[in-house]
mmCIF file of N, CA and C in Angstrom:
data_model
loop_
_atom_site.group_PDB
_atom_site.id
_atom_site.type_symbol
_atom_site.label_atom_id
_atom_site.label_comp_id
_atom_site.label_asym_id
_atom_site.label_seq_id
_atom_site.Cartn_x
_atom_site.Cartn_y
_atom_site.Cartn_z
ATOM 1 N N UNK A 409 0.838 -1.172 0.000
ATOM 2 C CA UNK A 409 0.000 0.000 0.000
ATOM 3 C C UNK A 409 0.885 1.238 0.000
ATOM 4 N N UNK A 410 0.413 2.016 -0.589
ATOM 5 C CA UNK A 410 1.057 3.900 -0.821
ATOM 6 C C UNK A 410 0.792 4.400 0.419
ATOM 7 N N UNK A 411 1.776 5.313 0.949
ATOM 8 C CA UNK A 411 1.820 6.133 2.056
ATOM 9 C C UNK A 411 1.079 7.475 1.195
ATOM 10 N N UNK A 412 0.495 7.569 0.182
ATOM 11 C CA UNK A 412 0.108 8.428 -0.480
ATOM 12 C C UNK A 412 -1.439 7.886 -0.722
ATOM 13 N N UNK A 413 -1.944 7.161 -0.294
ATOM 14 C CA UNK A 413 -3.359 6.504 -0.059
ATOM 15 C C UNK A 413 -4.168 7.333 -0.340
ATOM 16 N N UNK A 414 -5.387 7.283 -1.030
ATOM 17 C CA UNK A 414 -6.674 8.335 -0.769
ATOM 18 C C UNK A 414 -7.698 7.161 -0.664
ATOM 19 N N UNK A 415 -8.976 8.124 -0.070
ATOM 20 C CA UNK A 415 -10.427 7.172 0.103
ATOM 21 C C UNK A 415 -10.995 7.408 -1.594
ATOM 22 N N UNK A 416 -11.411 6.195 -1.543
ATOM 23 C CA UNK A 416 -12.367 5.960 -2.810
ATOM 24 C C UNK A 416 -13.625 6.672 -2.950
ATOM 25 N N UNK A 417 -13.730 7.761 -3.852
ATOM 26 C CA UNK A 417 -15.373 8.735 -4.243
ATOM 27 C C UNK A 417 -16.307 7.940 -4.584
ATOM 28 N N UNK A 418 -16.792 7.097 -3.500
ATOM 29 C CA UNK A 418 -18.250 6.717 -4.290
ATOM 30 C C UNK A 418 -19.446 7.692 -4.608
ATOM 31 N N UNK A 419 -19.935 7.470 -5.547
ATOM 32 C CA UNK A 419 -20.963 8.734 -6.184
ATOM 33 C C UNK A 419 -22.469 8.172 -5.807
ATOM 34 N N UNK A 420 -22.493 7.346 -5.179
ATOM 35 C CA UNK A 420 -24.146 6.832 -4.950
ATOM 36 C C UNK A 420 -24.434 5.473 -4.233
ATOM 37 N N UNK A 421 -25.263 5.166 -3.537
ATOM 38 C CA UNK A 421 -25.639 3.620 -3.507
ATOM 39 C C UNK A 421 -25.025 2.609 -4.372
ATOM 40 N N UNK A 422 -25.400 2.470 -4.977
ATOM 41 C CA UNK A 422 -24.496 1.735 -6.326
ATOM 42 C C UNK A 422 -23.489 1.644 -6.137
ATOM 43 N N UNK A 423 -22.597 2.660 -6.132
ATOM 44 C CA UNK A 423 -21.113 2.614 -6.127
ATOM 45 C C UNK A 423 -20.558 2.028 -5.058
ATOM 46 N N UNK A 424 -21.474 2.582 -3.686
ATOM 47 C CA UNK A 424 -21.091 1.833 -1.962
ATOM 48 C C UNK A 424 -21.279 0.709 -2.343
ATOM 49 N N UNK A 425 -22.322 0.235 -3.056
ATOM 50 C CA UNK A 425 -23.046 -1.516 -2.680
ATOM 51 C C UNK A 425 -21.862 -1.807 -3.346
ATOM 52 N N UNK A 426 -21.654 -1.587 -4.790
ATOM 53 C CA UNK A 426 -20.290 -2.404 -5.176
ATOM 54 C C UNK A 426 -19.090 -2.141 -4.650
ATOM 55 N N UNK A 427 -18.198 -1.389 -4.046
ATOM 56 C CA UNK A 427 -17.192 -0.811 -3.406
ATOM 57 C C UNK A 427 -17.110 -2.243 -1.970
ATOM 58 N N UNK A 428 -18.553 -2.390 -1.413
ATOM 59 C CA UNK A 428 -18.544 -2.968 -0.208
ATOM 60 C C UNK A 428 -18.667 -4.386 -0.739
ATOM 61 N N UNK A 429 -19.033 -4.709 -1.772
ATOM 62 C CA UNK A 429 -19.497 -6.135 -2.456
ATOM 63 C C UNK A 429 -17.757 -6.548 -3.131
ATOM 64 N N UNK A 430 -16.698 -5.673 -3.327
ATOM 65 C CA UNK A 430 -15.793 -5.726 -3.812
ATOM 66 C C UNK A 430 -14.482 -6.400 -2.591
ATOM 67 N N UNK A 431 -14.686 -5.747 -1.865
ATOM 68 C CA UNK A 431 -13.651 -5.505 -0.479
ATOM 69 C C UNK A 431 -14.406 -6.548 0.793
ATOM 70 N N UNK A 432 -13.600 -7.261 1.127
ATOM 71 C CA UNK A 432 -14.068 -8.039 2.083
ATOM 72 C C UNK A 432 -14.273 -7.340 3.840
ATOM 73 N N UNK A 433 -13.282 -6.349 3.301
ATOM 74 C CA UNK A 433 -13.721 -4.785 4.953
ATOM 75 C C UNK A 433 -13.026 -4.076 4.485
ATOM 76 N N UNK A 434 -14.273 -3.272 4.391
ATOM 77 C CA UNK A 434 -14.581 -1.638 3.816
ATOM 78 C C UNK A 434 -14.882 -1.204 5.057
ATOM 79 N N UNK A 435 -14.483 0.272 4.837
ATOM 80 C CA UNK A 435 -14.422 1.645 6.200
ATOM 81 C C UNK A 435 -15.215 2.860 5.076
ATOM 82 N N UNK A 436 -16.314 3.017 5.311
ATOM 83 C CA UNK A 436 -16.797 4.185 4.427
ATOM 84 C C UNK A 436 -17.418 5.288 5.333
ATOM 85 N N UNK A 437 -16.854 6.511 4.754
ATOM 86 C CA UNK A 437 -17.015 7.812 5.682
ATOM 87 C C UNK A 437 -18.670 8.142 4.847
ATOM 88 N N UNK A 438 -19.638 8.694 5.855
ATOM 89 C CA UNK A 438 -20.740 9.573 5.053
ATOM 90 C C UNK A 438 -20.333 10.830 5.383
ATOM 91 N N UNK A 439 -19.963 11.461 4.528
ATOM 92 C CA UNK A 439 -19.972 13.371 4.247
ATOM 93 C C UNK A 439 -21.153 13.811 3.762
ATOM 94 N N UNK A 440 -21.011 15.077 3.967
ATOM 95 C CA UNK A 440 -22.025 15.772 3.123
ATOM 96 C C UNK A 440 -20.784 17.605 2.788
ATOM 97 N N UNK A 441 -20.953 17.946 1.542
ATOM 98 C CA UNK A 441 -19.818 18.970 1.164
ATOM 99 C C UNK A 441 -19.961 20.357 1.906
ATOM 100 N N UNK A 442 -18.825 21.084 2.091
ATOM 101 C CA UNK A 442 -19.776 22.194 3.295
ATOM 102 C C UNK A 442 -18.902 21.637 4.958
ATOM 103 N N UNK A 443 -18.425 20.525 5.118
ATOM 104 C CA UNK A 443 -18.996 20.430 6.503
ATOM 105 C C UNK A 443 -16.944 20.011 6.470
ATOM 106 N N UNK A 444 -16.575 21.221 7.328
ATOM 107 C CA UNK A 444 -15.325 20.964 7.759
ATOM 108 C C UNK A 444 -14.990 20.243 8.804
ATOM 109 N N UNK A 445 -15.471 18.911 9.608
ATOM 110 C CA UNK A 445 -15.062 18.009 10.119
ATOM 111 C C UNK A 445 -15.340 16.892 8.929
ATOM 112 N N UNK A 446 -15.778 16.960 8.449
ATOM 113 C CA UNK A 446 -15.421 15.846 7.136
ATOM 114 C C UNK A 446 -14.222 16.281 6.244
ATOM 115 N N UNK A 447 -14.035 17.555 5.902
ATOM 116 C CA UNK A 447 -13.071 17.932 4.993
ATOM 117 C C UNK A 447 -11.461 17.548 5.649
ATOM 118 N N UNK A 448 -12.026 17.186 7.399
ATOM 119 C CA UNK A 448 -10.820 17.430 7.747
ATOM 120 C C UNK A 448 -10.447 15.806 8.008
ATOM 121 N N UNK A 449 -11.574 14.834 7.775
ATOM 122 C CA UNK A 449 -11.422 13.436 7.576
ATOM 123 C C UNK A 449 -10.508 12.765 6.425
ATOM 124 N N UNK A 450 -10.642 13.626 5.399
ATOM 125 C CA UNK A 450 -10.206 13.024 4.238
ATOM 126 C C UNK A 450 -8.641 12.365 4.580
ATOM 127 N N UNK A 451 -7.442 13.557 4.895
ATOM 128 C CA UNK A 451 -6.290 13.107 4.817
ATOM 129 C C UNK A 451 -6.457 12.152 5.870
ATOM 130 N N UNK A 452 -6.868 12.138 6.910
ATOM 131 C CA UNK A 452 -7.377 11.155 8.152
ATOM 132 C C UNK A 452 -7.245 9.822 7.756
ATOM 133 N N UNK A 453 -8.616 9.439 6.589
ATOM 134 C CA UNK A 453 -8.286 8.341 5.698
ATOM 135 C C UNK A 453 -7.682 7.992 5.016
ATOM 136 N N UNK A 454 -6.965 8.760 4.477
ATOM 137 C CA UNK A 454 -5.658 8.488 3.623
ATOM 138 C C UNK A 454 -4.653 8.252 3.961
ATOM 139 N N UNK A 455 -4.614 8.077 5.564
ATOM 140 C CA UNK A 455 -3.629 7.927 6.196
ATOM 141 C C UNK A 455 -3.792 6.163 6.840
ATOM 142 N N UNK A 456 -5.292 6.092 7.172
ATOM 143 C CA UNK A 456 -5.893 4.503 7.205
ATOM 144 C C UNK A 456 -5.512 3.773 5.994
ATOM 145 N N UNK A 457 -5.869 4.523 5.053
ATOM 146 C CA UNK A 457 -5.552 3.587 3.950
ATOM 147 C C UNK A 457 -4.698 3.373 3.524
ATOM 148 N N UNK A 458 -3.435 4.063 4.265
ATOM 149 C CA UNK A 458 -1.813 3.731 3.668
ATOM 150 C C UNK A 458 -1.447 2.444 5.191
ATOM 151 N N UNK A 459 -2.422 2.898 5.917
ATOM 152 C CA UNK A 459 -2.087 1.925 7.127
ATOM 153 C C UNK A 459 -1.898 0.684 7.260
ATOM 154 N N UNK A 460 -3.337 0.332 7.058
ATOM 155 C CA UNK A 460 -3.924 -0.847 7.100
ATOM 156 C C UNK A 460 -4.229 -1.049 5.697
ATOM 157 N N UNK A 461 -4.824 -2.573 5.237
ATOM 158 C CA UNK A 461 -5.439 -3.928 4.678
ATOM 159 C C UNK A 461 -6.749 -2.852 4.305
ATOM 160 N N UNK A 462 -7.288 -2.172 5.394
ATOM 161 C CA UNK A 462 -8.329 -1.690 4.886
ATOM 162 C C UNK A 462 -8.903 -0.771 3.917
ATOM 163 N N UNK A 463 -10.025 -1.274 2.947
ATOM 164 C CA UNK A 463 -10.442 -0.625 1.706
ATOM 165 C C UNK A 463 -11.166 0.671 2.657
ATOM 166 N N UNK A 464 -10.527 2.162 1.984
ATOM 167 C CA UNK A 464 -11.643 3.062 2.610
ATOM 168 C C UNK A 464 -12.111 3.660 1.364
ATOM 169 N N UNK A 465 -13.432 4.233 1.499
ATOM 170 C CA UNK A 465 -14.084 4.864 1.148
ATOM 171 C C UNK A 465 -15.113 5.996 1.669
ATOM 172 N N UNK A 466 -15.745 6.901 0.536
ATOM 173 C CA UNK A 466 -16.118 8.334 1.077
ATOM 174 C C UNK A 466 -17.342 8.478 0.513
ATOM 175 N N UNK A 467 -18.813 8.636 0.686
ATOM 176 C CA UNK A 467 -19.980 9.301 0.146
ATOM 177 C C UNK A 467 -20.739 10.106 0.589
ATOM 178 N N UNK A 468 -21.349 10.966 -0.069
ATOM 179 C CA UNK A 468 -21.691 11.737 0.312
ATOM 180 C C UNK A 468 -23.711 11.701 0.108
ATOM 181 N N UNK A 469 -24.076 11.212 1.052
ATOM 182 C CA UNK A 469 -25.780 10.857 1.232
ATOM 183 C C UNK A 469 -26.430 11.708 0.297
ATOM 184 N N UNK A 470 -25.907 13.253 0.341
ATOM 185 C CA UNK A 470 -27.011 14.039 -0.236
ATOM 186 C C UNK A 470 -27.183 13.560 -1.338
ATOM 187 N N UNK A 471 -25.787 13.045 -1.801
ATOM 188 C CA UNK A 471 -26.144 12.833 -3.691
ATOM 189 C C UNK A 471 -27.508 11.269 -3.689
ATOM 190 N N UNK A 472 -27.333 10.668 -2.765
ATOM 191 C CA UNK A 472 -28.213 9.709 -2.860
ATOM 192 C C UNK A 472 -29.214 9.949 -1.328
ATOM 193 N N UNK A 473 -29.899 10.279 -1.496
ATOM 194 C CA UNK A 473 -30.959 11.014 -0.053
ATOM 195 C C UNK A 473 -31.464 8.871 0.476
ATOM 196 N N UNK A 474 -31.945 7.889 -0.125
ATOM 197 C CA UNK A 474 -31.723 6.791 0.341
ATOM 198 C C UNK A 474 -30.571 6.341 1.187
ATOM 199 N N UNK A 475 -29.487 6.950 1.068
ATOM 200 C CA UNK A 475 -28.576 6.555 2.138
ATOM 201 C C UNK A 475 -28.780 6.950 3.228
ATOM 202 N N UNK A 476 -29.322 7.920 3.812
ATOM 203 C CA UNK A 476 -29.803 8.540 4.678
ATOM 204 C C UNK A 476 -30.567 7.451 5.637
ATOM 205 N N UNK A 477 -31.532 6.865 5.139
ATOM 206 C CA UNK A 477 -32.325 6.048 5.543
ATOM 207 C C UNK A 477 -31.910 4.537 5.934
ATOM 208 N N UNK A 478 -31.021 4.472 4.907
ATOM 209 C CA UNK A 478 -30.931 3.071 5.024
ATOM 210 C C UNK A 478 -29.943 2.820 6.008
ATOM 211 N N UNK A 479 -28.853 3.644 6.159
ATOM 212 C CA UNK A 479 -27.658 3.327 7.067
ATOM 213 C C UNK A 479 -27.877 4.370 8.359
ATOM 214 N N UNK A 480 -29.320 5.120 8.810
ATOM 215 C CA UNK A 480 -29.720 5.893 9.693
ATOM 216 C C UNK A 480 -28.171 6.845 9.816
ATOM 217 N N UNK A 481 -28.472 7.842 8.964
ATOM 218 C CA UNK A 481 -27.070 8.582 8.884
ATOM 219 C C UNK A 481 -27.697 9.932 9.899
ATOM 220 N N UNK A 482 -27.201 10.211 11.147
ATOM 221 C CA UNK A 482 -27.969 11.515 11.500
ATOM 222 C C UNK A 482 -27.097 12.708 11.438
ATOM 223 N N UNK A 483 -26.070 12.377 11.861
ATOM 224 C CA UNK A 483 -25.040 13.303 11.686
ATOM 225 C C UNK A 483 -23.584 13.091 10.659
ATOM 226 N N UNK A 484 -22.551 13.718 10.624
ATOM 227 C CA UNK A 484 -21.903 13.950 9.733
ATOM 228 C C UNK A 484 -20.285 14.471 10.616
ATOM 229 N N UNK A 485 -19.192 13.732 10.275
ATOM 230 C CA UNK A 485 -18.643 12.843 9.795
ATOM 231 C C UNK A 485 -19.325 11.250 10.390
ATOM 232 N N UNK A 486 -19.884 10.823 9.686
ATOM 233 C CA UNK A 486 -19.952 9.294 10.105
ATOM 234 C C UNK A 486 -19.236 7.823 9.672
ATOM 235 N N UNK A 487 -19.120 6.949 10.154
ATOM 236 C CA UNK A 487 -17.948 6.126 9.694
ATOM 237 C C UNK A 487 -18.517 4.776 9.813
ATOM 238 N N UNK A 488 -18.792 4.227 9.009
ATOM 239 C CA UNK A 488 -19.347 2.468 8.976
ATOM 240 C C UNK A 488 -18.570 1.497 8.526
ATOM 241 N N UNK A 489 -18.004 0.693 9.265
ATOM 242 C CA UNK A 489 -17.570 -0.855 8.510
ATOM 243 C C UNK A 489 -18.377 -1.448 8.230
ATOM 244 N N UNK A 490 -17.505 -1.881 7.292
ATOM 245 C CA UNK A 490 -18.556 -3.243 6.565
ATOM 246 C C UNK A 490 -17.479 -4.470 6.516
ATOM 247 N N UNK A 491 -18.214 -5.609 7.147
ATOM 248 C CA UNK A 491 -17.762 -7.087 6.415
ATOM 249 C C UNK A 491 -18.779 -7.859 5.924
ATOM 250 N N UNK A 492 -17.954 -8.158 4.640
ATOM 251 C CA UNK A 492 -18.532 -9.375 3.955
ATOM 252 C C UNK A 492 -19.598 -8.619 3.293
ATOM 253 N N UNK A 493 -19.800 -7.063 3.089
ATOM 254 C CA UNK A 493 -20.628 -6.544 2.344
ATOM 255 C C UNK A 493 -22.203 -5.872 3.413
ATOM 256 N N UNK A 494 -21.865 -6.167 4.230
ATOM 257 C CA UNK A 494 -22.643 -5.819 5.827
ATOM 258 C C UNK A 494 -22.173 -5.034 6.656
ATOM 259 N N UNK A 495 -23.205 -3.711 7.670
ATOM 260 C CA UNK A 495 -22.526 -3.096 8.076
ATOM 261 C C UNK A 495 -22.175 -3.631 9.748
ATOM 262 N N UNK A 496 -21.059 -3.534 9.973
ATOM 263 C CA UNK A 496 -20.444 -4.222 11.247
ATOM 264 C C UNK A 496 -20.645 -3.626 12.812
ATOM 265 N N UNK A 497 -20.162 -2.066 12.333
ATOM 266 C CA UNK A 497 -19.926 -1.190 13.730
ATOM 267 C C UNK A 497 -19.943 -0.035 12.704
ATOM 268 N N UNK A 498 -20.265 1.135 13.603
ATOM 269 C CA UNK A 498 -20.339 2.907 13.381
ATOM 270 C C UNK A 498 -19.305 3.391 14.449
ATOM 271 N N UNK A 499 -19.110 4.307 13.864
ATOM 272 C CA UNK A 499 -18.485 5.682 14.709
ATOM 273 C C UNK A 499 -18.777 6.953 14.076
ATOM 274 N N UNK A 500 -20.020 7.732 14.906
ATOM 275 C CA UNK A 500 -20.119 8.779 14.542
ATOM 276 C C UNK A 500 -20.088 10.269 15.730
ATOM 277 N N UNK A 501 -18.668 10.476 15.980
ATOM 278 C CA UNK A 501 -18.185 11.509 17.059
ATOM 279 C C UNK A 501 -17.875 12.199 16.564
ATOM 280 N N UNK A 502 -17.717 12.771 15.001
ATOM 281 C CA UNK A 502 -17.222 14.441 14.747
ATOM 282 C C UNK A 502 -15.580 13.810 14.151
ATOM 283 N N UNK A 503 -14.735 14.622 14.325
ATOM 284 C CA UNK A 503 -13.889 14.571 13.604
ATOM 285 C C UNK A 503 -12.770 13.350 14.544
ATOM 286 N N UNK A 504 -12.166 12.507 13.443
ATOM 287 C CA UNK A 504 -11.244 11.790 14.333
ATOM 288 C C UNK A 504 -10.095 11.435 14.107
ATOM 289 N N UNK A 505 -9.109 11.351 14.905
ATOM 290 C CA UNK A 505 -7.459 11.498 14.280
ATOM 291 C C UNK A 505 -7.630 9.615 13.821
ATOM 292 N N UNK A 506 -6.169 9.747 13.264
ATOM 293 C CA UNK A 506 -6.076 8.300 12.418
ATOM 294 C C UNK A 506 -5.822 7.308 13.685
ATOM 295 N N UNK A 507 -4.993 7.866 14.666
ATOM 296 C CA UNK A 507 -4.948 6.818 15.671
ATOM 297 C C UNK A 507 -6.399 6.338 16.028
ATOM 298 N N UNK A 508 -7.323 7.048 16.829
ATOM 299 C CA UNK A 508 -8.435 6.316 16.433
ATOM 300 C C UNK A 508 -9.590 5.891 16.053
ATOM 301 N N UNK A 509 -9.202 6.158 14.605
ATOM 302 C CA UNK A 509 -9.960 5.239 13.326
ATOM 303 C C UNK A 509 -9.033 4.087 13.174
ATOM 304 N N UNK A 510 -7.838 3.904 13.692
ATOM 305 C CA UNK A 510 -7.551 2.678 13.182
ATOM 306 C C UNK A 510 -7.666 1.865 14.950
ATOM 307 N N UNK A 511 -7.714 2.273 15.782
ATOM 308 C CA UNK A 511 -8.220 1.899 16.753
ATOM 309 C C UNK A 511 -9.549 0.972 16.799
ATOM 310 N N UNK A 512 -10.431 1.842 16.157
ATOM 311 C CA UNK A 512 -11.678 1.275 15.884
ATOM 312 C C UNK A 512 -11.714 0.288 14.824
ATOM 313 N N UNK A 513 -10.851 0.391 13.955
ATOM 314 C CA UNK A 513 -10.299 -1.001 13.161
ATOM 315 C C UNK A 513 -10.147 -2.204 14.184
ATOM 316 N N UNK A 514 -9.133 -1.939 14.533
ATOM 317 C CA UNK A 514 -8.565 -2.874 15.229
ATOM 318 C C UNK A 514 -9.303 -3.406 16.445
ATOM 319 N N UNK A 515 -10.517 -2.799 16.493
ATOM 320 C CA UNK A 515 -11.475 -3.235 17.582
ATOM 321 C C UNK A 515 -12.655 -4.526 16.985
ATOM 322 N N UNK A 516 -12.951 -3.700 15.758
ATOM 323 C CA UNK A 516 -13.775 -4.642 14.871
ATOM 324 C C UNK A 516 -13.663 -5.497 13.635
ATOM 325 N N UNK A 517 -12.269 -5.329 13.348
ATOM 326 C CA UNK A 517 -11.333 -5.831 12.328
ATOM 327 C C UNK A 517 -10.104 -6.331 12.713
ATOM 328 N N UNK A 518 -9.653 -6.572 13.459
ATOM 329 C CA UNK A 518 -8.195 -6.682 13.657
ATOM 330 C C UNK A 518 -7.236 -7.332 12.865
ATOM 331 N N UNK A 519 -7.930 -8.171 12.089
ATOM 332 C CA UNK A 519 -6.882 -8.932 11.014
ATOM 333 C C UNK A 519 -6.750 -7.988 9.652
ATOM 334 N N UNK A 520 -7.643 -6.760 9.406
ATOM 335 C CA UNK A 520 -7.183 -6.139 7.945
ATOM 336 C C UNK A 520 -6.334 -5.022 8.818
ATOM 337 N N UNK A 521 -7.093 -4.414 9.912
ATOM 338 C CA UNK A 521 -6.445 -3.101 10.646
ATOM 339 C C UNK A 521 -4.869 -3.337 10.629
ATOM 340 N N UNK A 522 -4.174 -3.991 10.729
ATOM 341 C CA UNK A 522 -2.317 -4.998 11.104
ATOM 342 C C UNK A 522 -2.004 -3.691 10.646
ATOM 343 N N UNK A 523 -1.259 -2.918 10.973
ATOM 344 C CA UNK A 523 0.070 -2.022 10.006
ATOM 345 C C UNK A 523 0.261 -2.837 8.821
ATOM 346 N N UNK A 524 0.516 -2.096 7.810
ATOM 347 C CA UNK A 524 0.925 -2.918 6.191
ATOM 348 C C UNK A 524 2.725 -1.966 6.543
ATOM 349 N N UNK A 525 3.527 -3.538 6.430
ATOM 350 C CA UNK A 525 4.999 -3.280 6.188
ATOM 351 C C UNK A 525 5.524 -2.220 5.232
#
């Protein structure tokens, strides 16, 4: 993995369902644009994703207002794993350093969360 990592732009439902149908544990942030504790997530994840095993990704509900509903999104930065294409565990506290988001990996993932050599 790149120490230069970014999260994956999913553009809709679609893109999450396959993104999460792709990756056996996925970490996907819900944003919405506008909202500087998400803006300030991004390098956050890019820093997970140079970390760890783990696939991350980024969407943003408004573009699909069903996400809203389906993954009870109330607030914003929010953070869902998924295994096996299912969502596992949330964390939704506002903005969070990489120590722990990968904390929370390693709580509900521990075999993708590992440091990558």
């Amino acid at each position: 993995m790149s120490l230069t990592a970014t999260p994956t732009r999913l553009d809709d439902g679609d893109d999450l369902d396959s993104f999460v149908a792709e990756n056996d544990v996925a970490l996907v942030e819900f944003y919405t644009k506008g909202c500087s504790k998400c803006d300030a997530m991004e390098p956050v994840l890019g820093t997970v994703a140079a970390a760890t095993d783990v696939a991350v990704g980024m969407v943003n509900p408004g573009n699909d207002l069903d996400l809203v509903e389906r993954f009870d999104i109330q607030s914003v930065p929010t953070l869902i794993l998924f295994r096996d294409g299912h969502p596992v565990a949330r964390k939704a506290e506002g903005f969070q350093g990489a120590e722990s988001v990968i904390a929370f990996l390693e709580a509900h993932a521990s075999e993708a969360a590992k440091a990558v050599n």
